[in-house]
PDB file of C-alpha atoms and ligand atoms in Angstrom:
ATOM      1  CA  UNK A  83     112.961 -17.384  38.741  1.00 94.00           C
ATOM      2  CA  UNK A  84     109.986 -19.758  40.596  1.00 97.00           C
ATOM      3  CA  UNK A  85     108.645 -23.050  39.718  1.00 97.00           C
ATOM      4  CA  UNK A  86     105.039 -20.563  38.468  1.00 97.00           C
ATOM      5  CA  UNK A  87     106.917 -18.293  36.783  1.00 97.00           C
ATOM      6  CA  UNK A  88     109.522 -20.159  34.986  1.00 98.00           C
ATOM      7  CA  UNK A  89     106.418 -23.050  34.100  1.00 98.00           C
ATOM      8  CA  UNK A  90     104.237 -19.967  32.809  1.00 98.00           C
ATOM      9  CA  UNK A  91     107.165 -18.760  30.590  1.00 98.00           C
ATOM     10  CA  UNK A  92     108.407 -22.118  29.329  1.00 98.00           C
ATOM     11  CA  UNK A  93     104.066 -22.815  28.759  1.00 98.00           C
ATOM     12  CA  UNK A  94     104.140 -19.729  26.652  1.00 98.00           C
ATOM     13  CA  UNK A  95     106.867 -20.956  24.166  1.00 98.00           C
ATOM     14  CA  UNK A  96     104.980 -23.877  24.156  1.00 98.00           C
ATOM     15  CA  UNK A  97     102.051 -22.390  23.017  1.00 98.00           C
ATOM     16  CA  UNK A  98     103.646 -20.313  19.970  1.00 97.00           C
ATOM     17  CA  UNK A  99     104.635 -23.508  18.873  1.00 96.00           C
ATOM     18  CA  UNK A 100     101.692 -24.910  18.836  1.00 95.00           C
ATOM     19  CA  UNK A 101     102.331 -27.467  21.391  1.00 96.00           C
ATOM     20  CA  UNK A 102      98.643 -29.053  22.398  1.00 93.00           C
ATOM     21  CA  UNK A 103      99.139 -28.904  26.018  1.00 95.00           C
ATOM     22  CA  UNK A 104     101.653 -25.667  26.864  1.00 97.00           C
ATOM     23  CA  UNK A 105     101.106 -25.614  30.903  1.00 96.00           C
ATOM     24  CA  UNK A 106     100.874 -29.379  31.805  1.00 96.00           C
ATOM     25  CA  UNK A 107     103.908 -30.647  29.686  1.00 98.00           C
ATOM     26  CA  UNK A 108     105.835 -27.718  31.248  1.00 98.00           C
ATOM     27  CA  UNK A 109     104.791 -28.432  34.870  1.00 98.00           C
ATOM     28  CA  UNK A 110     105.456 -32.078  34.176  1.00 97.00           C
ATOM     29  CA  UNK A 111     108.953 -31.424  32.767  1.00 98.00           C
ATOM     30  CA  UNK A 112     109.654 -29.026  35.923  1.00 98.00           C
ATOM     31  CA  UNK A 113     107.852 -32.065  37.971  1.00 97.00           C
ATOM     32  CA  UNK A 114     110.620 -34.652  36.646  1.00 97.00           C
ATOM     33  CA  UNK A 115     113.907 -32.484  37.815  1.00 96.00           C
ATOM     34  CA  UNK A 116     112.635 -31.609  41.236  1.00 92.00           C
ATOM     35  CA  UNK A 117     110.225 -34.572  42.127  1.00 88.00           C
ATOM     36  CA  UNK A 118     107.109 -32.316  43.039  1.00 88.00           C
ATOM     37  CA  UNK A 119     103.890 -32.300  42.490  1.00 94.00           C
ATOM     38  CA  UNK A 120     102.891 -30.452  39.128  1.00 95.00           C
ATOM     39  CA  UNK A 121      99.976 -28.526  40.673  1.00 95.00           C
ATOM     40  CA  UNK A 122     101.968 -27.587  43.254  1.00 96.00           C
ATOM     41  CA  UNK A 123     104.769 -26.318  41.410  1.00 96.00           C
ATOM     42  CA  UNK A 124     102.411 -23.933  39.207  1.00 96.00           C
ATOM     43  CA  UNK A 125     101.643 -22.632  42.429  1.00 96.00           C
ATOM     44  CA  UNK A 126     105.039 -21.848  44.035  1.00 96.00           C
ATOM     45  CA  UNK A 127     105.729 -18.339  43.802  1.00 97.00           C
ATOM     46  CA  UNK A 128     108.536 -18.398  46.583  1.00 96.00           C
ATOM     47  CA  UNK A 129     110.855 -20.871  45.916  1.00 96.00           C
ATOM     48  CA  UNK A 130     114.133 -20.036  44.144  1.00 96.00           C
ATOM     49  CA  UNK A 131     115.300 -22.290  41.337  1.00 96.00           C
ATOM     50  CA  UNK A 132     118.691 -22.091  40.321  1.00 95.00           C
ATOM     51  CA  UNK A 133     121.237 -23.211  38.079  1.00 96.00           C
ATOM     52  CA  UNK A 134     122.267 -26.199  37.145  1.00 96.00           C
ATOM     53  CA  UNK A 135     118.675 -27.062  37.281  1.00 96.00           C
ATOM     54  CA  UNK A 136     117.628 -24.370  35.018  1.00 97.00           C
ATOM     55  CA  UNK A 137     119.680 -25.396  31.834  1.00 97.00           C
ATOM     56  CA  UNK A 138     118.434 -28.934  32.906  1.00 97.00           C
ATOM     57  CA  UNK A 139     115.290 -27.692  32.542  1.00 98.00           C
ATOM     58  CA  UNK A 140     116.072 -25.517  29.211  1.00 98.00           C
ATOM     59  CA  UNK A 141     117.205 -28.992  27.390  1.00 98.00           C
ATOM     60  CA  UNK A 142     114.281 -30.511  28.426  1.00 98.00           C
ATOM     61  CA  UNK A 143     111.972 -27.726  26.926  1.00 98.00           C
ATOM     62  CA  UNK A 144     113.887 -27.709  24.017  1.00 98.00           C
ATOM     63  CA  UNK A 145     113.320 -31.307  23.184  1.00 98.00           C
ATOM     64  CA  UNK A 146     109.680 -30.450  23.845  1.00 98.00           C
ATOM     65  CA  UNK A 147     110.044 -27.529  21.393  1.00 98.00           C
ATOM     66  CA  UNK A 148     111.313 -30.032  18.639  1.00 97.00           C
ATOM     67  CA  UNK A 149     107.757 -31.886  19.432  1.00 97.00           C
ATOM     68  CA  UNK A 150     109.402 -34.975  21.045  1.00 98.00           C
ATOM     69  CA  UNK A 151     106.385 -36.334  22.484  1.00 98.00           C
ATOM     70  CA  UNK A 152     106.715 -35.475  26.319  1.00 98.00           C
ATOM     71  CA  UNK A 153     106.381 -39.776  27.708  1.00 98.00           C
ATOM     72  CA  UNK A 154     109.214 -39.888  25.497  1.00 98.00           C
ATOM     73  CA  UNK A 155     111.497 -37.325  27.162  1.00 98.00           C
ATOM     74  CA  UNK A 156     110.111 -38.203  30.448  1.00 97.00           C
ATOM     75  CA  UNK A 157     110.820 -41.660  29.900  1.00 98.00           C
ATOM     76  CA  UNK A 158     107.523 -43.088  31.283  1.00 97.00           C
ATOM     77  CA  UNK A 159     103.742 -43.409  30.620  1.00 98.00           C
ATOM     78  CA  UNK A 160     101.048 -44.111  32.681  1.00 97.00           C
ATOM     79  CA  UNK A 161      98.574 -46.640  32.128  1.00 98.00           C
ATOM     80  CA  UNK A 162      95.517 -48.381  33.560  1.00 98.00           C
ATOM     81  CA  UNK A 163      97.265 -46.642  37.098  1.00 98.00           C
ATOM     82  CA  UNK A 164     100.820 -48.228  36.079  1.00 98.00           C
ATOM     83  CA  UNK A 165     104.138 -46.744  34.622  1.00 97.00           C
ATOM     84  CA  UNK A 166     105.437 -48.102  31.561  1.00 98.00           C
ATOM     85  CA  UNK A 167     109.011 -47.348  30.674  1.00 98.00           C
ATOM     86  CA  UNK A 168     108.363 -45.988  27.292  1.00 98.00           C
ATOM     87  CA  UNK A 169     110.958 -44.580  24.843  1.00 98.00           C
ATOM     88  CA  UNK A 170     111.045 -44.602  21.020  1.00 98.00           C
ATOM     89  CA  UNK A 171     111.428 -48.281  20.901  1.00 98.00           C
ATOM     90  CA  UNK A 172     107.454 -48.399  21.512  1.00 98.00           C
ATOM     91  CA  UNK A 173     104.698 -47.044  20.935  1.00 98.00           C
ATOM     92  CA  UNK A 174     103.238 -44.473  23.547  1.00 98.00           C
ATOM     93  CA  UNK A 175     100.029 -46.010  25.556  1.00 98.00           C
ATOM     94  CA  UNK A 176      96.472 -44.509  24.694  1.00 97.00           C
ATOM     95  CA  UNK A 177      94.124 -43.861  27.408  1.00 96.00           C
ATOM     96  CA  UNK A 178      91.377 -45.673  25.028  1.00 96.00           C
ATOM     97  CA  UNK A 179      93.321 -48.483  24.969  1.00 98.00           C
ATOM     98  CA  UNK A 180      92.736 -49.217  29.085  1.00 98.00           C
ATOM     99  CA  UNK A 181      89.025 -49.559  27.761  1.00 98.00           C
ATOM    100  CA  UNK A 182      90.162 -52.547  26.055  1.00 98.00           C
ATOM    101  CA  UNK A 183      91.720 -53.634  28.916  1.00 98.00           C
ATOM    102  CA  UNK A 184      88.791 -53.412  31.203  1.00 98.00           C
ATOM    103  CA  UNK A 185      87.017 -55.470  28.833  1.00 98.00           C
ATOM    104  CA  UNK A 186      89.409 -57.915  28.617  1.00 98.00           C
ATOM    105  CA  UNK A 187      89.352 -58.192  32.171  1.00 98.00           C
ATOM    106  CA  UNK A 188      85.743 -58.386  32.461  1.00 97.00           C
ATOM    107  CA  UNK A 189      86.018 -61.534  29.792  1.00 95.00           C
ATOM    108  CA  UNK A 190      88.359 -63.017  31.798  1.00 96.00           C
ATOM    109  CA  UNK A 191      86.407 -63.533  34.584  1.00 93.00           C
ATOM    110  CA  UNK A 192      84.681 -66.161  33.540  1.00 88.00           C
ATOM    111  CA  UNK A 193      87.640 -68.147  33.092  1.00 93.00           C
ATOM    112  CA  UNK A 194      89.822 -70.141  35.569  1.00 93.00           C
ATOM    113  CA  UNK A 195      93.338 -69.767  34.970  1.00 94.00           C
ATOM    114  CA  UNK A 196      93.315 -67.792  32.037  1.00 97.00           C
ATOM    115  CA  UNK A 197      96.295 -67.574  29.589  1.00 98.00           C
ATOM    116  CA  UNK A 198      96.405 -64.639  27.172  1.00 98.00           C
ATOM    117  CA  UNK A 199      98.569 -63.030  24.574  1.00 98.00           C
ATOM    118  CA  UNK A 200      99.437 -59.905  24.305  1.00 98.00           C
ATOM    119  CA  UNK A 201     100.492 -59.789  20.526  1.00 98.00           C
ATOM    120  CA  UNK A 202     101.822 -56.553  19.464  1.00 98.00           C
ATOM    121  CA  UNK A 203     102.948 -55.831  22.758  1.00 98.00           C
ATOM    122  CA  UNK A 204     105.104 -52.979  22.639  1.00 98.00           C
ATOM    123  CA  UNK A 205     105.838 -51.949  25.882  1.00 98.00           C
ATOM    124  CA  UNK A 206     103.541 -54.866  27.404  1.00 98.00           C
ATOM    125  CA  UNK A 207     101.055 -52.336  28.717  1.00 98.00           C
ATOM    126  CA  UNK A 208      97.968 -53.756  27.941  1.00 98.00           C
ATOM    127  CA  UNK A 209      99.337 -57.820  28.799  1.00 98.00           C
ATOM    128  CA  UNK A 210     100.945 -56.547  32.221  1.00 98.00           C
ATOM    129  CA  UNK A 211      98.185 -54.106  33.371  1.00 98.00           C
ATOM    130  CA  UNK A 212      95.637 -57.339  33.066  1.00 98.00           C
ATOM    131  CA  UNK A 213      98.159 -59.215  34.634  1.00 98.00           C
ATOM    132  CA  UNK A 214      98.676 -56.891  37.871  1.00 98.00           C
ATOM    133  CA  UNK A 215      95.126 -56.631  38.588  1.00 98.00           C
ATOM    134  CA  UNK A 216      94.209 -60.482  38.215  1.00 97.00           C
ATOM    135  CA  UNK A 217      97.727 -62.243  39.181  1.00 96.00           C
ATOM    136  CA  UNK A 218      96.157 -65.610  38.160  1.00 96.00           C
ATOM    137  CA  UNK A 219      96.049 -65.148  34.454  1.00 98.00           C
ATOM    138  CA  UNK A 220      99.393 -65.940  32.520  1.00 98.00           C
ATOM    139  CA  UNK A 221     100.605 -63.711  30.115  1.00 98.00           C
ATOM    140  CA  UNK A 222     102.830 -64.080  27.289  1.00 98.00           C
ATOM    141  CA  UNK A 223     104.041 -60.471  26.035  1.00 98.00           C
ATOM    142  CA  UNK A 224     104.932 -61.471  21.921  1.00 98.00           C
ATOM    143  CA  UNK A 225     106.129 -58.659  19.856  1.00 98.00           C
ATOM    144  CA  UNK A 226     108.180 -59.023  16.239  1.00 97.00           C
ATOM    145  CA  UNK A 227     110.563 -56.089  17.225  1.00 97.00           C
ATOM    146  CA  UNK A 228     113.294 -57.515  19.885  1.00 98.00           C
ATOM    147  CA  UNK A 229     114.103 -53.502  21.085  1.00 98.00           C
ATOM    148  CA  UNK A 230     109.770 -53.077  22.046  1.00 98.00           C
ATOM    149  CA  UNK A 231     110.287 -56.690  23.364  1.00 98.00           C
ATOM    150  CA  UNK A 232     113.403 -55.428  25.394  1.00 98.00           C
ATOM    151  CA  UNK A 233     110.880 -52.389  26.478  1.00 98.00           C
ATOM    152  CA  UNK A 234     108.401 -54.761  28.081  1.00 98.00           C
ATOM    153  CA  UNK A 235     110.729 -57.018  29.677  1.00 98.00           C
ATOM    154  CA  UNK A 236     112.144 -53.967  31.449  1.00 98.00           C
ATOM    155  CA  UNK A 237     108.627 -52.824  32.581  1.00 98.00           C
ATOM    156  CA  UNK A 238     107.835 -56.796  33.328  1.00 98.00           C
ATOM    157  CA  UNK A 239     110.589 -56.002  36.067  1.00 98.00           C
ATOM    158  CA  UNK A 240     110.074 -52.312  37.041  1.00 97.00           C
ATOM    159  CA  UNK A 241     106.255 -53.612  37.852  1.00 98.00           C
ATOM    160  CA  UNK A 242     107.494 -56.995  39.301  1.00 98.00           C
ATOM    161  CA  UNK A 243     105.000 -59.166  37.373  1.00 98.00           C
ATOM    162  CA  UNK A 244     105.659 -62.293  36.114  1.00 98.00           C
ATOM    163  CA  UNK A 245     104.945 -63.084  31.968  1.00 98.00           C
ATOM    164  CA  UNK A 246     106.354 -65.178  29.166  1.00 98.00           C
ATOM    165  CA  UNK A 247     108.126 -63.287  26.723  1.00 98.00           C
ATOM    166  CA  UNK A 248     108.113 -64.221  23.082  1.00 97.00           C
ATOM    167  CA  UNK A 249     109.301 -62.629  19.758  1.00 97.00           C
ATOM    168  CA  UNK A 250     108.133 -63.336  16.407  1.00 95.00           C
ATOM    169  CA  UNK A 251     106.219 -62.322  13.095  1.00 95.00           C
ATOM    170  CA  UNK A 252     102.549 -62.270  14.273  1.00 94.00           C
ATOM    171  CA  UNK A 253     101.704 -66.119  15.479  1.00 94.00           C
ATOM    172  CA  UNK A 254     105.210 -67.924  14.353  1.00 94.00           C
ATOM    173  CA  UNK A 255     106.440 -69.981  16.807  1.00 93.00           C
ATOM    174  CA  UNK A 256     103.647 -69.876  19.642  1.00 94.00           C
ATOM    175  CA  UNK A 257     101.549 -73.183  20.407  1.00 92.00           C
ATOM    176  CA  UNK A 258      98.654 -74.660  18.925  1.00 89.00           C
ATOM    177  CA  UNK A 259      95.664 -74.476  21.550  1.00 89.00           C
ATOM    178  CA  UNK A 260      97.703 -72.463  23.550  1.00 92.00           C
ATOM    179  CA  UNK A 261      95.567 -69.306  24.972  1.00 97.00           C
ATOM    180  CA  UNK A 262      92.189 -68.342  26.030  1.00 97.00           C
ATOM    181  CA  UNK A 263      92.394 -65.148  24.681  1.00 98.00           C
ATOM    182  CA  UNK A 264      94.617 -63.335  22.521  1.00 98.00           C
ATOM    183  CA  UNK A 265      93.919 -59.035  22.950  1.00 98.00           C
ATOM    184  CA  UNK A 266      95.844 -57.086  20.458  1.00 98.00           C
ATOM    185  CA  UNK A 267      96.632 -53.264  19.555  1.00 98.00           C
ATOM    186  CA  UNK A 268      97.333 -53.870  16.233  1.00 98.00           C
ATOM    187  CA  UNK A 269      98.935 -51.121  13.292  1.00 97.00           C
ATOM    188  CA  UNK A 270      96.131 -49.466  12.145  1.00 97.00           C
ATOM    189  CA  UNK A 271      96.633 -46.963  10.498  1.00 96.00           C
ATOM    190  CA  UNK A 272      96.184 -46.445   6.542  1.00 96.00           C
ATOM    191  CA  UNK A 273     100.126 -45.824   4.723  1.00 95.00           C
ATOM    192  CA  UNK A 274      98.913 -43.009   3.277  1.00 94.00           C
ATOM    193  CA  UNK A 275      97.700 -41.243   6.346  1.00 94.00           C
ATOM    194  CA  UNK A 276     100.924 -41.965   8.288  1.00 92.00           C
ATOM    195  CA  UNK A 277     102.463 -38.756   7.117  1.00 87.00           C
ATOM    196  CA  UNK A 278      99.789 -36.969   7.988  1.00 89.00           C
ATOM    197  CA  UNK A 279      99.949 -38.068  11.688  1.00 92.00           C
ATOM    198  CA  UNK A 280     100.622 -35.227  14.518  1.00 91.00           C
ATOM    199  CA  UNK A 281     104.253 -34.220  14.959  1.00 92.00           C
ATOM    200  CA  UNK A 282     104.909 -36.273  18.115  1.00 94.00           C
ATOM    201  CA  UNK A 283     103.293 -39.516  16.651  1.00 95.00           C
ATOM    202  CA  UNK A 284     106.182 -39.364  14.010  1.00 93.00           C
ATOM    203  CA  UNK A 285     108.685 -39.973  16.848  1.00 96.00           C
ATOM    204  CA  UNK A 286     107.112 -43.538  17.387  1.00 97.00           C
ATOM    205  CA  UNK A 287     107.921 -46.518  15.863  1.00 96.00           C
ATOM    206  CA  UNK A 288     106.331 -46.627  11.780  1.00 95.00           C
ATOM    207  CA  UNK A 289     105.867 -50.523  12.367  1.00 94.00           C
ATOM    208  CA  UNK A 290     103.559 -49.748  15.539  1.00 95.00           C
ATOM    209  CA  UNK A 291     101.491 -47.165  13.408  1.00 96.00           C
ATOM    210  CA  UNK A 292     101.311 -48.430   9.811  1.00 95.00           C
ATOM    211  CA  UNK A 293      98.798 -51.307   9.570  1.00 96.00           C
ATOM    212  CA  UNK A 294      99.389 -50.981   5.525  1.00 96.00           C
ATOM    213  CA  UNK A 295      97.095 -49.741   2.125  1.00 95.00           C
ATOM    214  CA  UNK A 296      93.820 -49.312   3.900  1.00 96.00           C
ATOM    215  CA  UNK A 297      95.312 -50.380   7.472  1.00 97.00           C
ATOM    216  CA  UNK A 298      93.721 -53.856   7.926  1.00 98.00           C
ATOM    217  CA  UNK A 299      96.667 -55.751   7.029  1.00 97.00           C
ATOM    218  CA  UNK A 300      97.268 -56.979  10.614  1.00 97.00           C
ATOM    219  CA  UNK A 301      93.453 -57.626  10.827  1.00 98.00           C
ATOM    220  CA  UNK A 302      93.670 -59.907   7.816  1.00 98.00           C
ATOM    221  CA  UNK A 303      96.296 -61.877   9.125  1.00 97.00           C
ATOM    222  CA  UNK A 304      95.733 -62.316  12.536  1.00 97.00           C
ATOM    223  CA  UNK A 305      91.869 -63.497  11.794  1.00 97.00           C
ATOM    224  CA  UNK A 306      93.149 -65.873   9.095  1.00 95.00           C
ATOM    225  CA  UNK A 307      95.521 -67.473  11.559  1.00 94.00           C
ATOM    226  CA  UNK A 308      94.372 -66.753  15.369  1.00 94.00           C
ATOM    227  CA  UNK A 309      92.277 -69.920  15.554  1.00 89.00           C
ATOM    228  CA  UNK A 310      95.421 -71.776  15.255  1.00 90.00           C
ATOM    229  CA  UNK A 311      96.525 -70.888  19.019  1.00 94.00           C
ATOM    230  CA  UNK A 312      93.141 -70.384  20.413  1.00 96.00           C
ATOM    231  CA  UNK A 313      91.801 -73.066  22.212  1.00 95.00           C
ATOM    232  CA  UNK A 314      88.852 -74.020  20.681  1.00 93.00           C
ATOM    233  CA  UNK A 315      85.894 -71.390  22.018  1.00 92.00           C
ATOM    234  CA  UNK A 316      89.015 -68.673  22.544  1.00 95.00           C
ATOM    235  CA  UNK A 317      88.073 -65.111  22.090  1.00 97.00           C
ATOM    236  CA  UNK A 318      89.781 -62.501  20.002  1.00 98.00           C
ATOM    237  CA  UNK A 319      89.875 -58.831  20.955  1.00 98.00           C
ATOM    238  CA  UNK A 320      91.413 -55.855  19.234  1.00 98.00           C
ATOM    239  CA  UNK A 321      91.656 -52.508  19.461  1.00 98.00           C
ATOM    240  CA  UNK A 322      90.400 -50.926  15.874  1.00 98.00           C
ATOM    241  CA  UNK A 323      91.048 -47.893  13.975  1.00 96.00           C
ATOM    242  CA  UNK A 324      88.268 -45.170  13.522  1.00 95.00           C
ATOM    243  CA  UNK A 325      86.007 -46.459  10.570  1.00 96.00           C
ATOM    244  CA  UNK A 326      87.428 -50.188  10.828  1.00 98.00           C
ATOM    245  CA  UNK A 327      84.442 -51.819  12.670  1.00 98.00           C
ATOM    246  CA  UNK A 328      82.371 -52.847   9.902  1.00 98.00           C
ATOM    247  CA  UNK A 329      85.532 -54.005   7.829  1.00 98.00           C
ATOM    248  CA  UNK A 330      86.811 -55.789  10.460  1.00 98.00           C
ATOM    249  CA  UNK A 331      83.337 -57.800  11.637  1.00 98.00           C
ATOM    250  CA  UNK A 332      83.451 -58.974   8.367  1.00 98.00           C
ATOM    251  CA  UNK A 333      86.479 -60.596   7.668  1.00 98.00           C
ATOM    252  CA  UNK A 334      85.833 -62.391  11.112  1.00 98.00           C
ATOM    253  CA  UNK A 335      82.400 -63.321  10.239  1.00 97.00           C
ATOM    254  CA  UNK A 336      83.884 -64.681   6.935  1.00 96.00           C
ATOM    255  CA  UNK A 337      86.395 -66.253   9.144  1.00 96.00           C
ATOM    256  CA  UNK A 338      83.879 -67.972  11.193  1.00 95.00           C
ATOM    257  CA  UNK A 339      84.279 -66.431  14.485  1.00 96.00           C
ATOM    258  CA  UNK A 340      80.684 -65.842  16.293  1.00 96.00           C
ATOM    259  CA  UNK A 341      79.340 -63.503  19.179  1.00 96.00           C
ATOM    260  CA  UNK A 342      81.011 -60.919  17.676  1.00 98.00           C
ATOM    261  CA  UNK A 343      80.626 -57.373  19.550  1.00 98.00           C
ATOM    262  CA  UNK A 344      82.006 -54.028  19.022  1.00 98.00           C
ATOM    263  CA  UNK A 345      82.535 -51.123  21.594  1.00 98.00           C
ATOM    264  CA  UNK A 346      82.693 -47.570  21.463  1.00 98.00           C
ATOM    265  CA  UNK A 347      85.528 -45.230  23.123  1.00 97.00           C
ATOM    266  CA  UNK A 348      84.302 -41.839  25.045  1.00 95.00           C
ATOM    267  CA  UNK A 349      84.647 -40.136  21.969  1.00 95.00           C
ATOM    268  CA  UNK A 350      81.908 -42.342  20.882  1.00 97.00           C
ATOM    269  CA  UNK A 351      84.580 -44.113  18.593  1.00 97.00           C
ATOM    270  CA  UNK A 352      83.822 -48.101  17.419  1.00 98.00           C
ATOM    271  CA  UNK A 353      87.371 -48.571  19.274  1.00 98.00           C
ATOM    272  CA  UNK A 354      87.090 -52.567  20.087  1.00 98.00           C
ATOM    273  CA  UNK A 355      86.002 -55.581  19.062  1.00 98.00           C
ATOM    274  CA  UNK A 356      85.865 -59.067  20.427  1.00 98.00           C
ATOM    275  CA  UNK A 357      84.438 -62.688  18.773  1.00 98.00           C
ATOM    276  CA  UNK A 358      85.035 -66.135  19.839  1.00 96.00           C
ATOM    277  CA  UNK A 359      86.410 -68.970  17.709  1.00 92.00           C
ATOM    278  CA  UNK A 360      83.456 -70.947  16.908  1.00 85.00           C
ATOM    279  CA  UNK A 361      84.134 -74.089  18.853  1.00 69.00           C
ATOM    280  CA  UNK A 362      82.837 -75.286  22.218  1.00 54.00           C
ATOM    281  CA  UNK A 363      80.223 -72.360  21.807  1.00 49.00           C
ATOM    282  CA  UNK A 364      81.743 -70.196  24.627  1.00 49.00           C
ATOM    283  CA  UNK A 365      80.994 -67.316  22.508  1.00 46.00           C
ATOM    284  CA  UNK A 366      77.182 -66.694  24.455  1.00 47.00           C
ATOM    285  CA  UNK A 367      79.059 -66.551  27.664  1.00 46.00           C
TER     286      UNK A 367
HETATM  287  N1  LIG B1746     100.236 -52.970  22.860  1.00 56.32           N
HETATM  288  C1  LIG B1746     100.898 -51.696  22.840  1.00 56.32           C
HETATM  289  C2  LIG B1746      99.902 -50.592  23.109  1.00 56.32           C
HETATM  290  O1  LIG B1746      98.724 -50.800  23.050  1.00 56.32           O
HETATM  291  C3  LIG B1746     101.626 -51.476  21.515  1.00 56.32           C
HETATM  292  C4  LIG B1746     100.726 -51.536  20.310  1.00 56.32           C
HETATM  293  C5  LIG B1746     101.482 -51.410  19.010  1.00 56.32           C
HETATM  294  O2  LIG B1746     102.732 -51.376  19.008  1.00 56.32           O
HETATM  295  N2  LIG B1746     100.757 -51.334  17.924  1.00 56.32           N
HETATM  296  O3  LIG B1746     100.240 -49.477  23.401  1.00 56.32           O
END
């Protein structure tokens, strides 16, 4: 059997079960055993593959077959041109969350020295990927679950970045006036709709997804409390749940945080939000 025509069989049991995207998650699989390049591999119609890579392969498929999401079985992620370590300790990265970190960055650059939290790290994707493209800003990774904290300590290393790790329940235990900015991907989604999530999302971690009744109990607390670590003028960001934006500018309104701005994702999703703590009036930066 070749690389094309064992991908285009393994892509059509994919498909039957429904499997979103049959050809690239079997090229990829193929891709991890034998270190090529996926597009190349759909192409080979010469080469040979033999066992023991083809029950290698079979195990892998399999796993995909039981809808194990594929960063899971391939043990990494890419993100924001980085890859995370990622297994079911933490939640998978979203591409619309490197929009978030784009704006963060482009926050940031007003700032000297910058020190930011990365609450609700997980695997540290969104505190590490500002960190590697602006060395000078000093991250502290903080996550309440010690196995996503061991995650991102293990991709603090694989990316050879430097960051302060923390664990705790939202803000315990981190310093008053302590960051410029605090950017979190918050649980956001509704209890209810959790068991209606896609297959795969099921493999990640419930207290990643689950942001409680109507999926702003993260929101709630972190508003009521982020001022607490901020210096004074320190912005908030946060990724948001579809249908949160309005919700969510309110309770920081209420809150008193100003210059508050909401962005969309390419889906034309209101994805993010930022506001600054209303002292020192940084907020019209
Ligand atoms: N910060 C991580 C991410 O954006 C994890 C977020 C979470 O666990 N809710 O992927």
């Amino acid at each position: 059997m070749t690389p094309c025509q064992l991908i285009r069989h393994t892509a059509a049991r994919f498909r039957s079960a429904g499997i979103p995207d049959p050809e690239n998650d079997s090229a990829l699989l193929l891709a991890s055993l034998c270190g090529g390049e996926p597009l190349s591999l759909r192409l080979d119609t010469d080469t040979i593959l033999e066992e023991p890579l083809l029950s290698r392969y079979e195990l892998l498929t399999r796993q995909r077959l039981e809808r194990i999401p594929l960063q899971y079985i391939l043990g990494e992620a890419p993100f924001c041109g980085h890859l995370f370590m990622v297994d079911p300790r933490v939640l998978i990265p979203r591409p619309e969350t490197e929009l978030l970190c784009a704006w963060a960055l482009d926050i940031l650059k007003n700032y000297r020295d910058p020190r930011v939290l990365d609450l609700c790290c997980g695997s540290g994707c969104i505190g590490l990927s500002l960190k590697a493209a602006s060395p000078e800003i000093r991250v502290t990774l903080s996550d309440i679950s010690a196995n996503a904290l061991a995650v991102a300590a293990e991709n603090v290393r694989r990316l050879s970045l430097k960051a302060d790790l923390h664990q705790g329940n939202l803000l315990d235990g981190l310093l008053p006036g302590s960051f410029d900015l605090i950017v979190c991907n918050p649980p956001y989604i509704p209890t209810a709709d959790c068991a209606a999530l896609q297959e795969e999302v099921l493999f990640e971690p419930r207290n990643a997804l689950d942001g409680g009744a109507d999926g702003l109990d993260l929101y709630r607390r972190l508003i009521a409390s982020a001022d607490g670590i901020l210096v004074p003028g320190g912005a908030l960001m946060m990724e948001l749940g579809i249908h949160q934006a309005d919700s969510v500018s309110a309770l920081l309104a209420a809150s008193g945080y100003m210059g508050i701005q909401v962005r969309k994702d390419l889906n034309g999703i209101e994805r993010m939000i930022l506001a600054y703590q209303s002292d020192g009036g940084k907020y019209d930066r």
